[in-house]
């Protein structure tokens, strides 16, 4: 088991120089113990302490970085079996597969289509990370050329899929700058694939027939000095794959099994005959516990629900989802458009903005930071009181955008109107409906 924060603290320099990004060695020690910091962030750890700490502070499932640039991501690094125990840290990477014999124009079209699949939610850009390039016919030159094209002409990271070490070497030379995942070392080629991944400093997937064989292969590769592994238990049947995922996570976290302390990769594309079924399997595996999922294609109607499921599962349950404080324009408002104010709890934002949009009355929506609390809770906690909301209205700049001085507050916060009037003496405070579904009628009546 890992060391506690205090045990780690005793091995640190205790100078509180803050170069690691936190103000004290103690805070850094606590972050290390929680798996939230890397030991390399402290430049002053002695070699002796480093040796002790590197082993003890390593997260039970190693975080592995894949890709470079805009869609680079980390997989693994998880510390709990169940999200509600703490949180899950590194969202499952999503890949779609192409074969190396696809012609250049078709590949261009695919990449363009996939690149366009980006969705804006709660201030985040939700999108997939990877293209899995499968060696279709052992033609190393074609495999390397396709890898180069994907790496150079798209933002996507790559999974290079071939059993041939020669083809893999050619593809690595073509796209190593994009930090691809090499798939895969097997019992037959582990030594050569391992050496190639080690020379290139790239992450390597390990594929075995079952979990026992996986342990043996993983031990062999870590014995060769490889650190960044991704595990494929070989299962392509739903029940077995599910059991393997749970067993691998449990072995790494509960039994401290270092051989299985790596993220996993799974292939819904090899387990179903259509994309809808793949999507169902993928949704199960996002929750339990795939590090990377490979689908046969990305289509908006399949990808979007997976991205949302992933967002929800990998959101810290102890921190409410929020939207950024500010002025939101809904439907091209002008200086005469109504102004509404509410809190930055994302659900509140989505419901209120959706109803305003549905009303077809262009409006300004002021979102105030209440640390993600809803209107009632924020009001009860003093974070949505009249003076606080009044000050926010003054400083947010809405007065420069409208020619009137009327603001609509949520019906549930009607009691703050008096305080708001004191804070905003030249504004008229209007009480909106309690139920968001009545906002369209309210706005339309107001317009009349
Ligand atoms: S960089 Fe090292 S010595 Fe400095 S505060 Fe952080 S842990 Fe302490």
XYZ file of N, CA, C and O and ligand atoms in Angstrom, residues 12-26 28-29 41-45, ligand 1:
96
model
N 10.269 14.713 2.325
C 10.424 15.898 1.465
C 11.393 16.900 2.106
O 11.655 16.830 3.310
N 11.906 17.881 1.326
C 12.913 18.825 1.850
C 12.384 19.778 2.934
O 13.163 20.365 3.681
N 11.104 19.967 3.009
C 10.453 20.841 4.016
C 10.930 22.287 3.944
O 11.099 22.961 4.957
N 11.157 22.802 2.750
C 11.577 24.205 2.616
C 10.415 25.110 2.222
O 10.550 26.335 2.211
N 9.290 24.496 1.860
C 8.094 25.265 1.454
C 8.395 26.307 0.389
O 7.928 27.439 0.450
N 9.176 25.919 -0.601
C 9.569 26.882 -1.635
C 8.465 27.117 -2.667
O 8.525 28.059 -3.447
N 7.479 26.237 -2.705
C 6.295 26.387 -3.582
C 6.563 26.151 -5.064
O 5.686 26.391 -5.887
N 7.738 25.689 -5.419
C 8.024 25.481 -6.854
C 7.204 24.339 -7.456
O 7.087 24.215 -8.662
N 6.646 23.509 -6.605
C 5.841 22.379 -7.103
C 4.412 22.813 -7.431
O 3.603 22.015 -7.883
N 4.097 24.087 -7.175
C 2.766 24.565 -7.541
C 1.810 24.661 -6.368
O 0.700 25.170 -6.508
N 2.196 24.160 -5.199
C 1.388 24.351 -3.988
C 2.279 25.018 -2.945
O 3.500 24.920 -3.016
N 1.679 25.720 -1.969
C 2.504 26.575 -1.111
C 3.420 25.842 -0.146
O 4.434 26.394 0.273
N 3.102 24.618 0.250
C 3.928 23.950 1.268
C 4.248 22.517 0.874
O 3.545 21.899 0.084
N 5.316 22.012 1.510
C 5.696 20.607 1.283
C 4.581 19.689 1.795
O 4.331 18.624 1.224
N 3.903 20.124 2.859
C 2.839 19.277 3.406
C 1.686 19.137 2.409
O 1.173 18.042 2.174
N 1.904 19.435 -0.775
C 2.392 18.603 -1.875
C 2.342 17.117 -1.478
O 1.935 16.256 -2.269
N 2.731 16.849 -0.219
C 2.717 15.463 0.260
C 1.300 14.900 0.241
O 1.066 13.750 -0.150
N 7.325 16.997 -9.914
C 7.045 18.428 -9.745
C 7.935 19.067 -8.685
O 8.060 20.286 -8.634
N 8.518 18.262 -7.803
C 9.447 18.819 -6.807
C 10.873 18.559 -7.275
O 11.317 17.421 -7.331
N 11.627 19.634 -7.592
C 12.992 19.421 -8.104
C 14.011 19.115 -7.003
O 15.174 18.853 -7.303
N 13.597 19.177 -5.728
C 14.589 19.108 -4.641
C 14.568 17.802 -3.846
O 15.219 17.709 -2.810
N 13.822 16.828 -4.297
C 13.791 15.550 -3.566
C 15.126 14.836 -3.757
O 15.645 14.755 -4.876
S 8.931 22.053 -4.567
Fe 9.542 20.473 -3.113
S 10.603 21.586 -1.513
Fe 9.452 23.088 -2.648
S 7.428 23.233 -1.567
Fe 7.187 21.728 -3.179
S 7.627 19.817 -2.147
Fe 8.479 21.384 -0.855
